[in-house]
Tab-separated table of C-alpha atoms in Angstrom:
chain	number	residue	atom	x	y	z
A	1	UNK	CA	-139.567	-116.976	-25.130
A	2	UNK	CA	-138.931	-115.041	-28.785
A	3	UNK	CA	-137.194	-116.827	-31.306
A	4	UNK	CA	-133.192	-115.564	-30.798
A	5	UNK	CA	-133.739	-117.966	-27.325
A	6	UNK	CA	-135.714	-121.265	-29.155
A	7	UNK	CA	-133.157	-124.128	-30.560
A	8	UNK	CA	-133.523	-125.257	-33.924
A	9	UNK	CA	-135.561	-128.447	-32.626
A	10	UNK	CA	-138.001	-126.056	-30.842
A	11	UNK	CA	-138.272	-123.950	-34.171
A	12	UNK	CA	-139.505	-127.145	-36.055
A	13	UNK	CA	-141.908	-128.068	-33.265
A	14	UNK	CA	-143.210	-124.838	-33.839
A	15	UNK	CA	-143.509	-124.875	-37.603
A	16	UNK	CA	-144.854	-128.649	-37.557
A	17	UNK	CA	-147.832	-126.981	-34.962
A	18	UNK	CA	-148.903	-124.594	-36.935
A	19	UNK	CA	-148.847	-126.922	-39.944
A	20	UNK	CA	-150.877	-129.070	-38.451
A	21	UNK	CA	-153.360	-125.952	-37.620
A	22	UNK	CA	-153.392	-125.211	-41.243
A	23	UNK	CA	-154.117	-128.622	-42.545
A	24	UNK	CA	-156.777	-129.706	-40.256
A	25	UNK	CA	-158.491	-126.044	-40.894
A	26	UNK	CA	-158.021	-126.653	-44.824
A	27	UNK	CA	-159.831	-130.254	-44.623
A	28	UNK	CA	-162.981	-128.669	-42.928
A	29	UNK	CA	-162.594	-126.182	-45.725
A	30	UNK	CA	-162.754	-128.916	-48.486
A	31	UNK	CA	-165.297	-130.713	-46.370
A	32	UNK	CA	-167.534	-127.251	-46.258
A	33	UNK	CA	-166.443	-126.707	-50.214
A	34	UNK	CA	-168.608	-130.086	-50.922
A	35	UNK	CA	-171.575	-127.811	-50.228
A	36	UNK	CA	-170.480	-124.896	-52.187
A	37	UNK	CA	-168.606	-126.014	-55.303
A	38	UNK	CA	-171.550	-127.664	-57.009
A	39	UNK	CA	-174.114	-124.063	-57.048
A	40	UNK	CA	-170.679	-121.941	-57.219
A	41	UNK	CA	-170.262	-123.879	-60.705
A	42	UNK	CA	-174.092	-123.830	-61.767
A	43	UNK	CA	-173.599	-119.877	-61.051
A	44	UNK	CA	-169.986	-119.795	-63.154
A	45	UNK	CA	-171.586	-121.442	-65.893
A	46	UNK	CA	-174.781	-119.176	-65.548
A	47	UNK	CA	-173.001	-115.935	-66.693
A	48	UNK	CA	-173.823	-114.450	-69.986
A	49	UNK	CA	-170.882	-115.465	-71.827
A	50	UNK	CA	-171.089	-119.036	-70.677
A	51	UNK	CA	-174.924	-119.099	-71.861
A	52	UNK	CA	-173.858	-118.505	-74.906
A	53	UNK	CA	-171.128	-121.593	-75.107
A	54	UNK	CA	-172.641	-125.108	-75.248
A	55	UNK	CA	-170.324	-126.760	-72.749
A	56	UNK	CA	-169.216	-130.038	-73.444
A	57	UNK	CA	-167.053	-133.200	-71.579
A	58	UNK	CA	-164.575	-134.667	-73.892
A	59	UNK	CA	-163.932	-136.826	-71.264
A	60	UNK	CA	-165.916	-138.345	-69.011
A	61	UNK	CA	-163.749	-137.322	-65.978
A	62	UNK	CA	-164.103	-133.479	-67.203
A	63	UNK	CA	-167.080	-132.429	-64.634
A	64	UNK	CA	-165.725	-134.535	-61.934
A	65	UNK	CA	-161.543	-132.872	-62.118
A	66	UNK	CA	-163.339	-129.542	-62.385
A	67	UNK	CA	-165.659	-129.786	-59.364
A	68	UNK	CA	-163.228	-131.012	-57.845
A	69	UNK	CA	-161.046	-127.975	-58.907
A	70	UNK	CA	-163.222	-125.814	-57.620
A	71	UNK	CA	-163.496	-127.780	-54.065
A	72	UNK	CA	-159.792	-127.388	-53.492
A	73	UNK	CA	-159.585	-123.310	-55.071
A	74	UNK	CA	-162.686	-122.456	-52.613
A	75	UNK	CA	-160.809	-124.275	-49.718
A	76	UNK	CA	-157.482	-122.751	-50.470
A	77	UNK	CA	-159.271	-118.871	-50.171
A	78	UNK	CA	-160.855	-119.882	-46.511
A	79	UNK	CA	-158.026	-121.448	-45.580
A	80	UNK	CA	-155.490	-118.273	-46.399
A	81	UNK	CA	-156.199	-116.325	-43.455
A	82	UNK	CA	-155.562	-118.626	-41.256
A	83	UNK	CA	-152.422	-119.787	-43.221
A	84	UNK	CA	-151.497	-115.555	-43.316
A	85	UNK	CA	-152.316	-115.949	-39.207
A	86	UNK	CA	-149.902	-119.119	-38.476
A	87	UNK	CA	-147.272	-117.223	-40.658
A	88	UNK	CA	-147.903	-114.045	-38.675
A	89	UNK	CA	-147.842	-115.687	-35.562
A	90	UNK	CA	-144.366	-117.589	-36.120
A	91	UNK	CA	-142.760	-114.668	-36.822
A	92	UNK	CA	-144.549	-112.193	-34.008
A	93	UNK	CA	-142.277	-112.964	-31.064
A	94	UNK	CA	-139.088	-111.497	-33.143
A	95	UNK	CA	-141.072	-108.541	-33.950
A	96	UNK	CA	-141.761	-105.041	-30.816
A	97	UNK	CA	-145.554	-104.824	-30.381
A	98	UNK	CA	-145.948	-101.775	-32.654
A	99	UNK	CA	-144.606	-104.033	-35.492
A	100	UNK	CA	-147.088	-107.192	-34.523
A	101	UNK	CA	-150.152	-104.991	-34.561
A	102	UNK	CA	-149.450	-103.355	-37.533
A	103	UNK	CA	-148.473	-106.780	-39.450
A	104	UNK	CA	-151.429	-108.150	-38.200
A	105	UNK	CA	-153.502	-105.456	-39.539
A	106	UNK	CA	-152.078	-106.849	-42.958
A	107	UNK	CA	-153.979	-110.316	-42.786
A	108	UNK	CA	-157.543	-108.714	-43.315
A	109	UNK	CA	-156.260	-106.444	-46.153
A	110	UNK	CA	-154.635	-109.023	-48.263
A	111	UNK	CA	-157.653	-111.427	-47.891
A	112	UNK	CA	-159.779	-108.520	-48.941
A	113	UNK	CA	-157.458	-107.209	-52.150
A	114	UNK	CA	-157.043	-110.972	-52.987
A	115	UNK	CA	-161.121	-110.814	-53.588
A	116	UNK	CA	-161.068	-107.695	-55.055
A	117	UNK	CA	-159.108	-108.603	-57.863
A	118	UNK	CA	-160.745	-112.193	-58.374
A	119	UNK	CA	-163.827	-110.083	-58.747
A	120	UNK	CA	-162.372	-107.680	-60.997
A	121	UNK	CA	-160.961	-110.452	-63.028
A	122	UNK	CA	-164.190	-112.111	-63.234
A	123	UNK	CA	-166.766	-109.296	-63.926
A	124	UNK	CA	-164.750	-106.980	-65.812
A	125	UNK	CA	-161.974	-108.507	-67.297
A	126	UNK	CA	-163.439	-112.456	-68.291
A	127	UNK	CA	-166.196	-110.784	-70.315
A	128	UNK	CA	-164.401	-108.776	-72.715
A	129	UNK	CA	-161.949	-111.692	-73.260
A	130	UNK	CA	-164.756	-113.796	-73.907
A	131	UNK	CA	-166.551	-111.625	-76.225
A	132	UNK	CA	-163.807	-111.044	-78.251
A	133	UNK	CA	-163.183	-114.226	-78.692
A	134	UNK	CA	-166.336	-115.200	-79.513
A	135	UNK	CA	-166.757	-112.161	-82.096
A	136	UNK	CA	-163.417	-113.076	-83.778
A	137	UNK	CA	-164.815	-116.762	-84.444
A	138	UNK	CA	-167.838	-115.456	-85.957
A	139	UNK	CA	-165.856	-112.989	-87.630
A	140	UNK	CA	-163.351	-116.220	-89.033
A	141	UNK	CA	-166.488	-118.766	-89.499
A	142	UNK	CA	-165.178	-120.648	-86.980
A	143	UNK	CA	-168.084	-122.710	-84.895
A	144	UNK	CA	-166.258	-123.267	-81.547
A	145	UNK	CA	-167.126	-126.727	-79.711
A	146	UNK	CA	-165.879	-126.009	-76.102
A	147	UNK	CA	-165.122	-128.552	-73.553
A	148	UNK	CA	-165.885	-127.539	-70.385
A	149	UNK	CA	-162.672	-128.670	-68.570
A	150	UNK	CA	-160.916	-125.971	-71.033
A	151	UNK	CA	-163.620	-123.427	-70.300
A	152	UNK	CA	-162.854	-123.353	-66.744
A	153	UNK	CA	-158.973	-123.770	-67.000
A	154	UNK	CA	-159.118	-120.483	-68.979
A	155	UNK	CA	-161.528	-118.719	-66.105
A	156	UNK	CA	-158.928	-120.007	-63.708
A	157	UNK	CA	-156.242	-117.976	-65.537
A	158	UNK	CA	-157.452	-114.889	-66.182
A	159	UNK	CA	-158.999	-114.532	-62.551
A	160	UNK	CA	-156.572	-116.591	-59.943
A	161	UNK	CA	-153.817	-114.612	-61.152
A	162	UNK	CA	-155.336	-110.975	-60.569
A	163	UNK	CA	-155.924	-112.204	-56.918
A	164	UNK	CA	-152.016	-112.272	-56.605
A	165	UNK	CA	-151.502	-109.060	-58.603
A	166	UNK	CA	-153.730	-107.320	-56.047
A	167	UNK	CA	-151.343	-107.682	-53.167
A	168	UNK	CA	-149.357	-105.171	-54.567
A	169	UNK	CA	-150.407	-102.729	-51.702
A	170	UNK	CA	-149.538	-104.811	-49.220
A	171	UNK	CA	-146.224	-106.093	-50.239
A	172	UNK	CA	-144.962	-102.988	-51.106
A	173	UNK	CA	-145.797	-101.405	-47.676
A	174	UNK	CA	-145.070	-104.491	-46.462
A	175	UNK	CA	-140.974	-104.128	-47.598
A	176	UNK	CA	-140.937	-100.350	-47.168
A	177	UNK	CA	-141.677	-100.747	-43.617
A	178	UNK	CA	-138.728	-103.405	-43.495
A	179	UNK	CA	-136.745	-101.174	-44.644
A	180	UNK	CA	-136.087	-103.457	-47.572
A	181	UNK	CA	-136.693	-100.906	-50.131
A	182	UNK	CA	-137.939	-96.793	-49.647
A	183	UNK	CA	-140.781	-95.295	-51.839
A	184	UNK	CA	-138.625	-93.008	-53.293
A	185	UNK	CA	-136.632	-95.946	-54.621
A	186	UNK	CA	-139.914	-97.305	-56.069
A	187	UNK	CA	-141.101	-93.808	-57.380
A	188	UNK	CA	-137.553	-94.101	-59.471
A	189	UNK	CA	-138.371	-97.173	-60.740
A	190	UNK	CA	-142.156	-96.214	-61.993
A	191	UNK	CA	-141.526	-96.193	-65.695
A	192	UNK	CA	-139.470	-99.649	-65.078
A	193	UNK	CA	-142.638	-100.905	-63.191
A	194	UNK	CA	-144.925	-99.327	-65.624
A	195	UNK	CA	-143.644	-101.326	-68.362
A	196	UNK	CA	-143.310	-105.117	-66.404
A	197	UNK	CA	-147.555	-103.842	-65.782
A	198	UNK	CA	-147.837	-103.625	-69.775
A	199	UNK	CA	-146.017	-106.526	-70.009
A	200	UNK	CA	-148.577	-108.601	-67.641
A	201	UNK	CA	-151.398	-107.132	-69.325
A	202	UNK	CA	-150.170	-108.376	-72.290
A	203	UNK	CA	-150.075	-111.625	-71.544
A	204	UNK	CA	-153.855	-112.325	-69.998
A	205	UNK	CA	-155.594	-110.160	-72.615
A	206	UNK	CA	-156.112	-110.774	-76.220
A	207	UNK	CA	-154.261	-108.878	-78.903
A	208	UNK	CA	-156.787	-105.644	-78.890
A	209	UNK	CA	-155.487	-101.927	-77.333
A	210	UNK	CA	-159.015	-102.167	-75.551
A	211	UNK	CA	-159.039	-105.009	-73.645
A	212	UNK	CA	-155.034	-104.111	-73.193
A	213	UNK	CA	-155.743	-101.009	-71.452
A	214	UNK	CA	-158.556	-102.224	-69.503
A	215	UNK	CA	-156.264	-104.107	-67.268
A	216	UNK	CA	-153.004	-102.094	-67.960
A	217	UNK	CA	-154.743	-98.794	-66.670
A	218	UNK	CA	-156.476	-100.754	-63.398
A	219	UNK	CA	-152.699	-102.094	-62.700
A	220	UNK	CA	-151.223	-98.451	-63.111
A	221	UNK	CA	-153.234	-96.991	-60.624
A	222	UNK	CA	-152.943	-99.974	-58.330
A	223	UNK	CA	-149.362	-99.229	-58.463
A	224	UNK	CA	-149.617	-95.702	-57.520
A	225	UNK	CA	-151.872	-96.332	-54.656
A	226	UNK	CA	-149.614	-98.836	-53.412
A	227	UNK	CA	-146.978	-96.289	-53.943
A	228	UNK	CA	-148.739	-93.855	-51.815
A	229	UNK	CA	-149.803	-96.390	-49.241
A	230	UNK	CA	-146.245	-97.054	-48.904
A	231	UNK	CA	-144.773	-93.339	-48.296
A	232	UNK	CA	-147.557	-92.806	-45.759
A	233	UNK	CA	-146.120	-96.423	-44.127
A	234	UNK	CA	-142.833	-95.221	-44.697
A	235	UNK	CA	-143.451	-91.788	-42.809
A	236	UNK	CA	-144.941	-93.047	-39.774
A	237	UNK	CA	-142.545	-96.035	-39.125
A	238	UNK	CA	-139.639	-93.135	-39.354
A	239	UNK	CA	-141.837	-91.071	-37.107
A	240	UNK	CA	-142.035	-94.333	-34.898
A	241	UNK	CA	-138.337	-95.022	-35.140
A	242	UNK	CA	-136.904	-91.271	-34.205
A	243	UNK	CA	-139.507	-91.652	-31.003
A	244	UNK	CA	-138.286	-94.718	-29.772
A	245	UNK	CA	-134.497	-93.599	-30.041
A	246	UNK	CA	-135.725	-89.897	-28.144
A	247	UNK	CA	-137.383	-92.088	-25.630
A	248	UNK	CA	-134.456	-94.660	-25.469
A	249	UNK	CA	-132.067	-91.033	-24.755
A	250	UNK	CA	-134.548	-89.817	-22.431
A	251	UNK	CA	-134.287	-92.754	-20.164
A	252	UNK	CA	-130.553	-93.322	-20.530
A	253	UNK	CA	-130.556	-89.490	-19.286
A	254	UNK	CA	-132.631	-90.226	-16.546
A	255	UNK	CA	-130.564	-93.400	-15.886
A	256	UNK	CA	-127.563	-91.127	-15.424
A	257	UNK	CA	-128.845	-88.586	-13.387
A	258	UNK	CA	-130.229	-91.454	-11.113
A	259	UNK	CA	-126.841	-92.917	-10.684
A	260	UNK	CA	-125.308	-89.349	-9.943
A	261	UNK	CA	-127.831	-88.993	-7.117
A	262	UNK	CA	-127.002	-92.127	-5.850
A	263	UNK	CA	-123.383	-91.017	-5.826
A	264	UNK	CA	-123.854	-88.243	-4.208
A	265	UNK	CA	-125.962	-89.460	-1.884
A	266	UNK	CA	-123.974	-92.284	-0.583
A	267	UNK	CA	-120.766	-89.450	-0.609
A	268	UNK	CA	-122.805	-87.639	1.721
């Protein structure tokens, strides 16, 4: 049965199963984040910038919130392919077979891109913000006291966010091969989309042209290789399309001449 021939009450049966999927996956995921989130946060606050902080708790709910935190993040991430799989799996029987397998190819990528740029965020990104920081207090006189529930708040916005900003591939493919939009429509738009990236940068860096163009030129490039990614996604779902309308001739050809034999035939 695809999804033109379910009712509306067999479309929310549906979407209440594969809720229920998600959820009971995601409390396993917090159960099994109990076990990681404690050395996950000894090794966050083992980096060389953190050494060189003396965390404190202003409160004395501080460690607990952010352990806590960091129980529901590291659930949410092993959750999201299966979350990405219900989705994909909803929406497969509306969708030919050459369109589910190439969707479904999407779930790995974006899971892998969404760790890519938490890693990027984290190793290449956090430091220099840090540093500079650090530097400009010196620089003012200013001794910092940091708490640690605002330490990790500002980890969580620098990284969480490039994790997000990394799907760029895959949306944009994604809505090419929709049809939504065409590459060449994005390659119009590239000083448009160059700017909104300068714009982003802007706001998760601090106000130095280095630390600026360390993300602004990473998000560039992402943007052409989704671009390219895209044409090449583009190409082949044309290639697929003009194929299945000569096969779709070919047979209503064959269809025709069938019915012509059979004419003659039964004139005979």
């Amino acid at each position: 049965m695809n999804q033109q021939d379910m009712t509306v009450h067999e479309h929310i049966s549906e979407i209440r199963k594969r809720l229920i999927i998600v959820v009971v996956f995601f409390v396993f995921a917090m159960v099994g984040g109990f076990f990681i989130a404690e050395p996950l946060m000894t090794f966050l606050q083992s980096s060389d910038e953190a050494a060189q902080m003396t965390l404190n708790a202003f409160r004395v709910t501080d460690p607990v919130k952010i352990y806590f935190q960091i129980i529901m993040f590291t659930a949410l991430i092993m959750t999201a392919p299966i979350i990405l799989y219900q989705l994909w799996a909803f929406i497969s029987p509306g969708l030919s077979d050459r369109e589910r397998k190439v969707t479904l190819s999407y779930i790995p990528a974006s899971v892998i891109l969404f760790l890519t740029g938490l890693a990027f965020a984290y190793f290449i990104l956090f430091p220099f913000v840090v540093r500079f920081m650090m530097n400009l207090s010196e620089n003012l006189e200013i001794e910092q006291v940091i708490g640690i529930n605002e330490f990790f708040q500002f980890l969580f916005q620098i990284t969480i966010p490039f994790g997000f900003l990394f799907q760029l591939p895959v949306i944009m493919l994604f809505i090419t091969r929709l049809g939504i939009v065409t590459p060449m429509f994005l390659a119009s738009i590239r000083k448009y989309a160059y700017f909104g990236l300068l714009v982003v940068a802007a706001f998760v860096t601090p106000p130095d042209i280095f630390s600026h163009m360390i993300v602004t030129v990473p998000l560039i490039l992402l943007y052409e290789i989704s671009l390219s990614i895209a044409k090449i996604g583009y190409r082949k779902a044309q290639k697929a399309e003009a194929e299945q309308r000569e096969l779709e001739e070919q047979e209503r050809r064959e269809r025709i001449d069938r019915e012509l034999a059979e004419r003659e035939s039964s004139g005979e």
